[in-house]
PDB file of C-alpha atoms in Angstrom:
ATOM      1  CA  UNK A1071      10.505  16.208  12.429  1.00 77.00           C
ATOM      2  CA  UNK A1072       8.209  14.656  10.089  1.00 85.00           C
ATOM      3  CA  UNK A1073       8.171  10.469  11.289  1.00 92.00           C
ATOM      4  CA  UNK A1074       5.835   7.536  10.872  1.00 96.00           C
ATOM      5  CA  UNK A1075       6.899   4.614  13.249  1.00 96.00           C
ATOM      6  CA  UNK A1076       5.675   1.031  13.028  1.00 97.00           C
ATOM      7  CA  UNK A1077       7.075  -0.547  16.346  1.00 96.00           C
ATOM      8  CA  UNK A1078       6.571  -3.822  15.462  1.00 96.00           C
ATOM      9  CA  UNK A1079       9.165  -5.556  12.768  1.00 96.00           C
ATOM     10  CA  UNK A1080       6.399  -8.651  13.042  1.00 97.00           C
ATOM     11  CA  UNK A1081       3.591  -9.678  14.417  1.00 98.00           C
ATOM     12  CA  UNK A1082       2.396 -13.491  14.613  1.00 97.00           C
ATOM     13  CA  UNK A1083      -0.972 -14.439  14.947  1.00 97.00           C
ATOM     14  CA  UNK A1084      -3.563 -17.114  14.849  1.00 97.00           C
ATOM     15  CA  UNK A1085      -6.261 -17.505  12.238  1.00 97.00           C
ATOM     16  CA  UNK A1086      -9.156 -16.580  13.210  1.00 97.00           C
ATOM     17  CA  UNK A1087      -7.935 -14.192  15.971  1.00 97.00           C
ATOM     18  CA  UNK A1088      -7.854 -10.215  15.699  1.00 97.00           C
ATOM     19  CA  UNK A1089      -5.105  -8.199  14.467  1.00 97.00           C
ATOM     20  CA  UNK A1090      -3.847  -5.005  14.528  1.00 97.00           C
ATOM     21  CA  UNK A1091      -0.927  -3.006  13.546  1.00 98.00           C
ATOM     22  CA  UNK A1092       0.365   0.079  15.204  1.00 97.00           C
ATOM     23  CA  UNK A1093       1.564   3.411  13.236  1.00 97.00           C
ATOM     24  CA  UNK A1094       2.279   6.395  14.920  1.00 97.00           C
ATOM     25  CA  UNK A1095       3.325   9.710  13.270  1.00 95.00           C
ATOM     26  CA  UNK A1096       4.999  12.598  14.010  1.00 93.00           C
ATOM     27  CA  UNK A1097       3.616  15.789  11.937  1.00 89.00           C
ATOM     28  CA  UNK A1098       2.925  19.404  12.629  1.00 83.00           C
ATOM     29  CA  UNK A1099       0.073  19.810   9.988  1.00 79.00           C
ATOM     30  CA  UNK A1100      -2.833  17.811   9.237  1.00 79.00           C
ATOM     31  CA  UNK A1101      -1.805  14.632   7.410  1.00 82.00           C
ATOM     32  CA  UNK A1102      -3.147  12.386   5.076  1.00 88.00           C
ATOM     33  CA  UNK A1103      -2.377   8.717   6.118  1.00 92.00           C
ATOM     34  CA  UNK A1104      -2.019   5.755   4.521  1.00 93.00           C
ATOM     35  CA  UNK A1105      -1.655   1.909   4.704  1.00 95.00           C
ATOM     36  CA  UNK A1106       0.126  -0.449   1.096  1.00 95.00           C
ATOM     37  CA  UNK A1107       0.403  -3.642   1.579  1.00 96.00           C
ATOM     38  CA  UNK A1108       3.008  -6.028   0.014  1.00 94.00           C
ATOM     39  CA  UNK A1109       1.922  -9.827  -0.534  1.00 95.00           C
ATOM     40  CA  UNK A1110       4.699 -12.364  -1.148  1.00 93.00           C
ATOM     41  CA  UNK A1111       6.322 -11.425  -4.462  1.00 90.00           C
ATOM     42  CA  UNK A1112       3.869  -8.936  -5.659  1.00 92.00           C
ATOM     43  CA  UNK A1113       4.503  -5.145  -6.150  1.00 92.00           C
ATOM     44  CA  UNK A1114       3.286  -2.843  -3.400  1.00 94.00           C
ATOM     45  CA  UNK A1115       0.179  -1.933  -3.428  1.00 93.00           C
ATOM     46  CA  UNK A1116      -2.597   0.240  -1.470  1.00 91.00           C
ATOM     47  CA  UNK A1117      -4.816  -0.909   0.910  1.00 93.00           C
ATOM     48  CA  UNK A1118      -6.446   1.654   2.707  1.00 90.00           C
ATOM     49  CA  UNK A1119      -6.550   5.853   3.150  1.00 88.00           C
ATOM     50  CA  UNK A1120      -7.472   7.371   6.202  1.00 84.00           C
ATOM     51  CA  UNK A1121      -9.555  10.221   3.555  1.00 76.00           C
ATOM     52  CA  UNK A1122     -11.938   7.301   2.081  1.00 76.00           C
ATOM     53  CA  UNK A1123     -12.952   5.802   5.607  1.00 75.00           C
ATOM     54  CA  UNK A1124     -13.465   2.327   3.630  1.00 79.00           C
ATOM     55  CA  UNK A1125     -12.919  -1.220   4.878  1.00 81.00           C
ATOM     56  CA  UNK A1126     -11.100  -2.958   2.434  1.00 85.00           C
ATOM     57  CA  UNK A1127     -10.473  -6.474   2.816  1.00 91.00           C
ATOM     58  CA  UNK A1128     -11.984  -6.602   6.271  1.00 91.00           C
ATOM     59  CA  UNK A1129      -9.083  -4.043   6.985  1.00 94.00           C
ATOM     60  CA  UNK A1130      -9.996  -0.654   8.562  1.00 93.00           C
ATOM     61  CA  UNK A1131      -8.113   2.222  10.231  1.00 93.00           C
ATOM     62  CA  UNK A1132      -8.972   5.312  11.868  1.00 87.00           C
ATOM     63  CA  UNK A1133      -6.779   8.310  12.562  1.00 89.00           C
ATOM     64  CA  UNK A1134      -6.443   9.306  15.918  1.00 90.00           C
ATOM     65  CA  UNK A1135      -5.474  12.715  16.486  1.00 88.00           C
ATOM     66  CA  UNK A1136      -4.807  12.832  19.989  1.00 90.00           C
ATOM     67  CA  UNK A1137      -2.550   9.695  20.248  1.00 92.00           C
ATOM     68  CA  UNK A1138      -0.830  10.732  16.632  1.00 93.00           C
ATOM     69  CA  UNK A1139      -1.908   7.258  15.337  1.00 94.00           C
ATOM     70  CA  UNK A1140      -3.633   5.174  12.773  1.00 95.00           C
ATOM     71  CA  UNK A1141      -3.252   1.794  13.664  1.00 96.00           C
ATOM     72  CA  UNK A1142      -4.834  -1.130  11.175  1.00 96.00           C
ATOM     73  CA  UNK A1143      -7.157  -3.431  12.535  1.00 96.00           C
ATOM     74  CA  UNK A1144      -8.926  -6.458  11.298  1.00 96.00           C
ATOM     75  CA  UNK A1145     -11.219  -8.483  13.163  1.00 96.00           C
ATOM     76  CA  UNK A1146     -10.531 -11.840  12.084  1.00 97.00           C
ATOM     77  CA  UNK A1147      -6.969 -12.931  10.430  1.00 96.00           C
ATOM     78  CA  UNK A1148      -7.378 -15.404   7.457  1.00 97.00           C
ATOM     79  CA  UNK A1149      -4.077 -16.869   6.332  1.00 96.00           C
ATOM     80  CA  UNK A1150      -4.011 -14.493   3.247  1.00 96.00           C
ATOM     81  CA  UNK A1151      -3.339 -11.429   5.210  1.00 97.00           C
ATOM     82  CA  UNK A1152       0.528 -12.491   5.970  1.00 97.00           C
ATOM     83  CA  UNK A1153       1.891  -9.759   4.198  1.00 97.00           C
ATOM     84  CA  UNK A1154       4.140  -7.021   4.800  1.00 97.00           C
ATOM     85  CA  UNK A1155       2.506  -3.552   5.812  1.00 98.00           C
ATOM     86  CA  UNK A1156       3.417  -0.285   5.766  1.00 97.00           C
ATOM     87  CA  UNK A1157       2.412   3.001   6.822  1.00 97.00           C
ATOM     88  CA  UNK A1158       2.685   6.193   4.843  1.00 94.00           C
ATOM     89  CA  UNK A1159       1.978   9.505   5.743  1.00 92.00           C
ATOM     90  CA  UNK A1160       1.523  12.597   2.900  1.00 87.00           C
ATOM     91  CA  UNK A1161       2.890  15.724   4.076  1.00 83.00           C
ATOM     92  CA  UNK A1162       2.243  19.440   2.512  1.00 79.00           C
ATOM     93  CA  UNK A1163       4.594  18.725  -0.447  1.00 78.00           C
ATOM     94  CA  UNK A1164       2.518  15.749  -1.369  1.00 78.00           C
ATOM     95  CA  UNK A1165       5.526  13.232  -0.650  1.00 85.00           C
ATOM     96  CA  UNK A1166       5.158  10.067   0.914  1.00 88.00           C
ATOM     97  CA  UNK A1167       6.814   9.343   4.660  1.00 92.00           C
ATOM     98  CA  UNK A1168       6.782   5.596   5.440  1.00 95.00           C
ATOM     99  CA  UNK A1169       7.059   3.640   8.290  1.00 96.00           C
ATOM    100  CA  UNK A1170      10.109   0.674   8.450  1.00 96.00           C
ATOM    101  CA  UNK A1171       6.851  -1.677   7.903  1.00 97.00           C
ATOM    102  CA  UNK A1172       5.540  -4.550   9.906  1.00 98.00           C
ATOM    103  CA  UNK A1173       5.717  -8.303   9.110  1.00 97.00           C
ATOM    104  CA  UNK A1174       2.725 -10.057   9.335  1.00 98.00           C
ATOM    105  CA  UNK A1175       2.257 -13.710   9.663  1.00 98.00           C
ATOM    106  CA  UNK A1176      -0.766 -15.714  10.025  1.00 97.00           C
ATOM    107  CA  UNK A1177      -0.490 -19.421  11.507  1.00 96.00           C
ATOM    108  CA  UNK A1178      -2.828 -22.106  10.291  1.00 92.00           C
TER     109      UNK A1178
ATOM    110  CA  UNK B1034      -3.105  -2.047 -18.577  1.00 61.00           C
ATOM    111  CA  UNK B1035       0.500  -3.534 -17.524  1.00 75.00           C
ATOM    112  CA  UNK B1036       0.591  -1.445 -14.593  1.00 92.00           C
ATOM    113  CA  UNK B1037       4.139   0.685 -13.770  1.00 96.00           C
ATOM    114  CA  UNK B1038       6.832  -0.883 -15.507  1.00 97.00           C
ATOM    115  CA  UNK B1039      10.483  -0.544 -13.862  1.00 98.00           C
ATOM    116  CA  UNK B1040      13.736  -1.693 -15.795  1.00 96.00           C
ATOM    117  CA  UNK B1041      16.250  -3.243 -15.567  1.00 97.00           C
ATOM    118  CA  UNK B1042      14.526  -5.458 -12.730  1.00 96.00           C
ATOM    119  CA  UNK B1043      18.259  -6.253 -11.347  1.00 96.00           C
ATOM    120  CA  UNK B1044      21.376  -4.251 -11.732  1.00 95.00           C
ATOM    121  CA  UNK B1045      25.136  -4.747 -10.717  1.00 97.00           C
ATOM    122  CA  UNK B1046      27.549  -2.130 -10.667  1.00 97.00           C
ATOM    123  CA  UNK B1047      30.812  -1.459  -9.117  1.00 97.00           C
ATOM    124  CA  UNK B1048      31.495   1.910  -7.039  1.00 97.00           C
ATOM    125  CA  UNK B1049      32.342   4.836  -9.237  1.00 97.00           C
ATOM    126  CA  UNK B1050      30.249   3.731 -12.137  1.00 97.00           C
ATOM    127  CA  UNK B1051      26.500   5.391 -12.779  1.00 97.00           C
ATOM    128  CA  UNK B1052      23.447   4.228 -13.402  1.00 98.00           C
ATOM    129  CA  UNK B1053      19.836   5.022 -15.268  1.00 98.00           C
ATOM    130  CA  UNK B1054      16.992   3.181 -13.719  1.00 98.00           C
ATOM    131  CA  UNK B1055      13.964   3.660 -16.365  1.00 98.00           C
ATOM    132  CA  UNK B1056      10.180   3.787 -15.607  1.00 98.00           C
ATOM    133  CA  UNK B1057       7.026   3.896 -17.012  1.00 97.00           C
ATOM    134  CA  UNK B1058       3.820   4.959 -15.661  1.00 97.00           C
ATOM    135  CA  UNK B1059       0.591   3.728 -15.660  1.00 95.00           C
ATOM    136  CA  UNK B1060      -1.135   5.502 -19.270  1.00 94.00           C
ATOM    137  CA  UNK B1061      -3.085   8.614 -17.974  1.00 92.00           C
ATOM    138  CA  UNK B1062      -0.655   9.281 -15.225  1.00 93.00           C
ATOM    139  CA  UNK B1063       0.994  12.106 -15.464  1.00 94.00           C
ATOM    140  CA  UNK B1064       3.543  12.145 -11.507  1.00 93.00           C
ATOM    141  CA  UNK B1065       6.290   9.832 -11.100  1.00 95.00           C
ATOM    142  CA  UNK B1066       8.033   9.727  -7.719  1.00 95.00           C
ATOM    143  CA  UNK B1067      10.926   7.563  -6.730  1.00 97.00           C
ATOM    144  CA  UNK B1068      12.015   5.609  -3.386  1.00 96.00           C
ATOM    145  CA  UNK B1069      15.095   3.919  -2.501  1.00 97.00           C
ATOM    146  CA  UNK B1070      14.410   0.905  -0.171  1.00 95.00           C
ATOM    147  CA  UNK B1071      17.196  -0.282   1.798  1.00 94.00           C
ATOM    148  CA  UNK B1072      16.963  -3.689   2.843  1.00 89.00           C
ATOM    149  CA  UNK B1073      14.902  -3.710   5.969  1.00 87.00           C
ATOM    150  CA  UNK B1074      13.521  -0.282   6.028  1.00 91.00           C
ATOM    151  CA  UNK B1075      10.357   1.433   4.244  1.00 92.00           C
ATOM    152  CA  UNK B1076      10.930   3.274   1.117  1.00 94.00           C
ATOM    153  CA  UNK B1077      12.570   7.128   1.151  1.00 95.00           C
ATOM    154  CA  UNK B1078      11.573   9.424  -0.718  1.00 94.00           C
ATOM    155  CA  UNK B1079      14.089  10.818  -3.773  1.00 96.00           C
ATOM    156  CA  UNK B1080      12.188  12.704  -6.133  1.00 93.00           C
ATOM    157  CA  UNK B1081       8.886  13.829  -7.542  1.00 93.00           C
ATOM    158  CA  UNK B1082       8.082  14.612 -11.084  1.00 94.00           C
ATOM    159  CA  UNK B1083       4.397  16.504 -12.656  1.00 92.00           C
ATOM    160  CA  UNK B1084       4.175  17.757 -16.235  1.00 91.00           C
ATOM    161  CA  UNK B1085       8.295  17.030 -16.668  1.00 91.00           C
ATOM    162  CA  UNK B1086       9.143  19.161 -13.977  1.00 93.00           C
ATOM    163  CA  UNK B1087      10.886  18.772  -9.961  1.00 93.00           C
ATOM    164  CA  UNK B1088       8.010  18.618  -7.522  1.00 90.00           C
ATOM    165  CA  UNK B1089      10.054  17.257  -4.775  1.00 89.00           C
ATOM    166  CA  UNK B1090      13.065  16.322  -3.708  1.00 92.00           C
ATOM    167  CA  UNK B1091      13.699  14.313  -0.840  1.00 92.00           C
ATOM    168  CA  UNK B1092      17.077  14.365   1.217  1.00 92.00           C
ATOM    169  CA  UNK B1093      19.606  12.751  -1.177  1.00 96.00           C
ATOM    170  CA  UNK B1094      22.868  13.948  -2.823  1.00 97.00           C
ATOM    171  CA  UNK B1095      23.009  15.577  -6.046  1.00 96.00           C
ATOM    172  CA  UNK B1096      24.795  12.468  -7.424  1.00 97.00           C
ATOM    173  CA  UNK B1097      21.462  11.490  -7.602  1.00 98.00           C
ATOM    174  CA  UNK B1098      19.039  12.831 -10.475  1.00 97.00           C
ATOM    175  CA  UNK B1099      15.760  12.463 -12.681  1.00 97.00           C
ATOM    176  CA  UNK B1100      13.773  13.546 -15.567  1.00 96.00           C
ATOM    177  CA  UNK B1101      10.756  13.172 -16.492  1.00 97.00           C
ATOM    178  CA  UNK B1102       9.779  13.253 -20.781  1.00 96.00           C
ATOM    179  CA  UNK B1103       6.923  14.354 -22.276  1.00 95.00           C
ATOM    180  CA  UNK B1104       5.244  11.009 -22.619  1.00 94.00           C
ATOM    181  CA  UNK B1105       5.642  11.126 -18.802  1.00 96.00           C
ATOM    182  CA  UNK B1106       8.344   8.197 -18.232  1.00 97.00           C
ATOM    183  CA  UNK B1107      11.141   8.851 -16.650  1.00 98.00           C
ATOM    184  CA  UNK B1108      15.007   7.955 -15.558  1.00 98.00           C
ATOM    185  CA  UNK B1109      16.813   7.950 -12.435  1.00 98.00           C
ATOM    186  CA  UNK B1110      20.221   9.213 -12.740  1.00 98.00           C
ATOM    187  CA  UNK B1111      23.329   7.938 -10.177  1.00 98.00           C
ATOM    188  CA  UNK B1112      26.388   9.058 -10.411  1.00 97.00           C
ATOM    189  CA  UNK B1113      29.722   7.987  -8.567  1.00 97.00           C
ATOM    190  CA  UNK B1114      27.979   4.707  -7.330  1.00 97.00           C
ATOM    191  CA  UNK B1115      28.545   3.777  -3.378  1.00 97.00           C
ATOM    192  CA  UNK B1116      28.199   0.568  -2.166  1.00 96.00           C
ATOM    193  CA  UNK B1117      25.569   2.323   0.296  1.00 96.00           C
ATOM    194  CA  UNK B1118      23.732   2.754  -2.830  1.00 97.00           C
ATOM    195  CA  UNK B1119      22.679  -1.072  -2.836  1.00 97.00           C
ATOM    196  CA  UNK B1120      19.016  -0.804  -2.666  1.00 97.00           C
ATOM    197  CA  UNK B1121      15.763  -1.823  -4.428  1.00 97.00           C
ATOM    198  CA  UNK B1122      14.442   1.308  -6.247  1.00 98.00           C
ATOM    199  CA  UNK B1123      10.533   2.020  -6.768  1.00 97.00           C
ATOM    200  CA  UNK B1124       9.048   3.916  -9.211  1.00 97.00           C
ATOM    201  CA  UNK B1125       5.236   4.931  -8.333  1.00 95.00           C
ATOM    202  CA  UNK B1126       2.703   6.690 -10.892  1.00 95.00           C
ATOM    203  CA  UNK B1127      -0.487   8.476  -9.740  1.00 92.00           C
ATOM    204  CA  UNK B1128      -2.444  10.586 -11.892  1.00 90.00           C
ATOM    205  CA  UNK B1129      -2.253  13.927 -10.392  1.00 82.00           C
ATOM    206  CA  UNK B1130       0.112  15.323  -7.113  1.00 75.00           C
ATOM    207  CA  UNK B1131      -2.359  15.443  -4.956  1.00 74.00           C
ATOM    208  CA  UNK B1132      -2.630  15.238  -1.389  1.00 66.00           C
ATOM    209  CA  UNK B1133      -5.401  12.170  -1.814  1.00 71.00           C
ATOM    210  CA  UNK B1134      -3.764  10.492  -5.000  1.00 78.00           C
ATOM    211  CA  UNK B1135      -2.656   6.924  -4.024  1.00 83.00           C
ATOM    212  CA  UNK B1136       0.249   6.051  -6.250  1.00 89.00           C
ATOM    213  CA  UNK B1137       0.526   2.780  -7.784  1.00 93.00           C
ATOM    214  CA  UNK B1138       4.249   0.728  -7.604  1.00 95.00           C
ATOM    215  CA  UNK B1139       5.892  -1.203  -9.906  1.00 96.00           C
ATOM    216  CA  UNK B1140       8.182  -3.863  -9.038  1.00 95.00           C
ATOM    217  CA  UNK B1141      11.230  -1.859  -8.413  1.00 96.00           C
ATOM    218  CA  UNK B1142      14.953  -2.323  -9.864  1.00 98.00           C
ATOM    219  CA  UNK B1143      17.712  -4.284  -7.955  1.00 97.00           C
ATOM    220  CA  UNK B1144      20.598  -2.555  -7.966  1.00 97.00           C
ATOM    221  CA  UNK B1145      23.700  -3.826  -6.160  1.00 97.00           C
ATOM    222  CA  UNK B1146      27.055  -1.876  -5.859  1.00 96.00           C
ATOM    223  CA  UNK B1147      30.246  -4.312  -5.585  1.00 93.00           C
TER     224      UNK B1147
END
């Protein structure tokens, strides 16, 4: 069955410290993946896809095949990253699977 | 550009009733797709419209239904309201169905079942 998990419900950590969010997927084909973010009381919105290879916002992911995953990594939290994430994955009918999404919080 | 519009923003209805949840897409787009996001979980996926017709239809009852008109809004349809049916429900745009389109959310409508 088609299935994006996010293990994590939240994740707490420092400024200045790495970050990174797990996704994993379940998916017979080859899948397009994304990451939207949702800042407090804004709409959701994208932040990354695994097609455009970009860094965005300090933000990058890459798709691992073998391990099923495309975890989100950022080097260096600033306090404007708390947000909640979520993972999506596109399957062959061009609909969107997401992930339950992971909190993330940034202390000062 | 005001970006997806949704409304209402917040809804209350009591089982048995229906609803039409409106949305608007961004000007140019031409797919709508709908989620239902239960408190706590990501969004699932209900339908897809392109060019005013089904694309997609995810794995909900067929008390649940949508359009799409030619100016490329469209309404969600829900009939026989459950209180299961509580939910915040997104409306996303993109420009064409395909497999690289991001789609761009509004803000979602509120709907609570007493």
């Amino acid at each position: 069955a088609q299935r994006v998990t996010q293990p994590e419900k939240l994740l707490s950590v420092f400024k200045g410290a790495p970050v990174e969010l797990k996704c994993n997927y379940s998916y017979s084909g080859s899948p397009e993946l994304f990451w939207y973010v949702q800042y407090s009381r804004q709409r959701l919105q994208l932040l990354l896809r695994h097609i455009s290879r970009e860094s965005i916002k300090g933000f990058t992911a890459d798709l691992n095949k073998g391990e099923t995953s495309f975890h989100l990594k950022k080097p260096f939290a600033q306090e404007e990253d708390s947000a909640m994430y979520y993972c999506a994955l596109k399957d062959s009918n061009y609909q969107l699977i997401w992930g339950a999404g992971t909190k993330l919080i940034i202390k000062p | 550009d005001a970006g997806v519009t949704q409304s209402p923003t917040h809804l209350i209805k009591t089982r048995g009733q229906h609803v039409t949840l409106r949305c608007s897409p961004i000007s140019g787009h031409k797919s709508v797709s709908w989620y239902q996001q239960v408190l706590g979980q990501g969004p699932q996926f209900i339908f897809q419209y392109y060019e005013k017709e089904e694309r997609g239809r995810g794995n909900f009852p067929d008390r649940f239904s949508a359009r799409q008109f030619p100016n490329y809004s469209s309404e969600l349809n829900v009939n026989a309201l459950l209180l299961g049916d509580s939910a915040l429900y997104l409306c996303a745009s993109s420009l064409e169905t395909g497999l690289y389109q991001p789609q761009h959310f509004g803000d979602g409508t509120r709907l609570s079942i007493l």
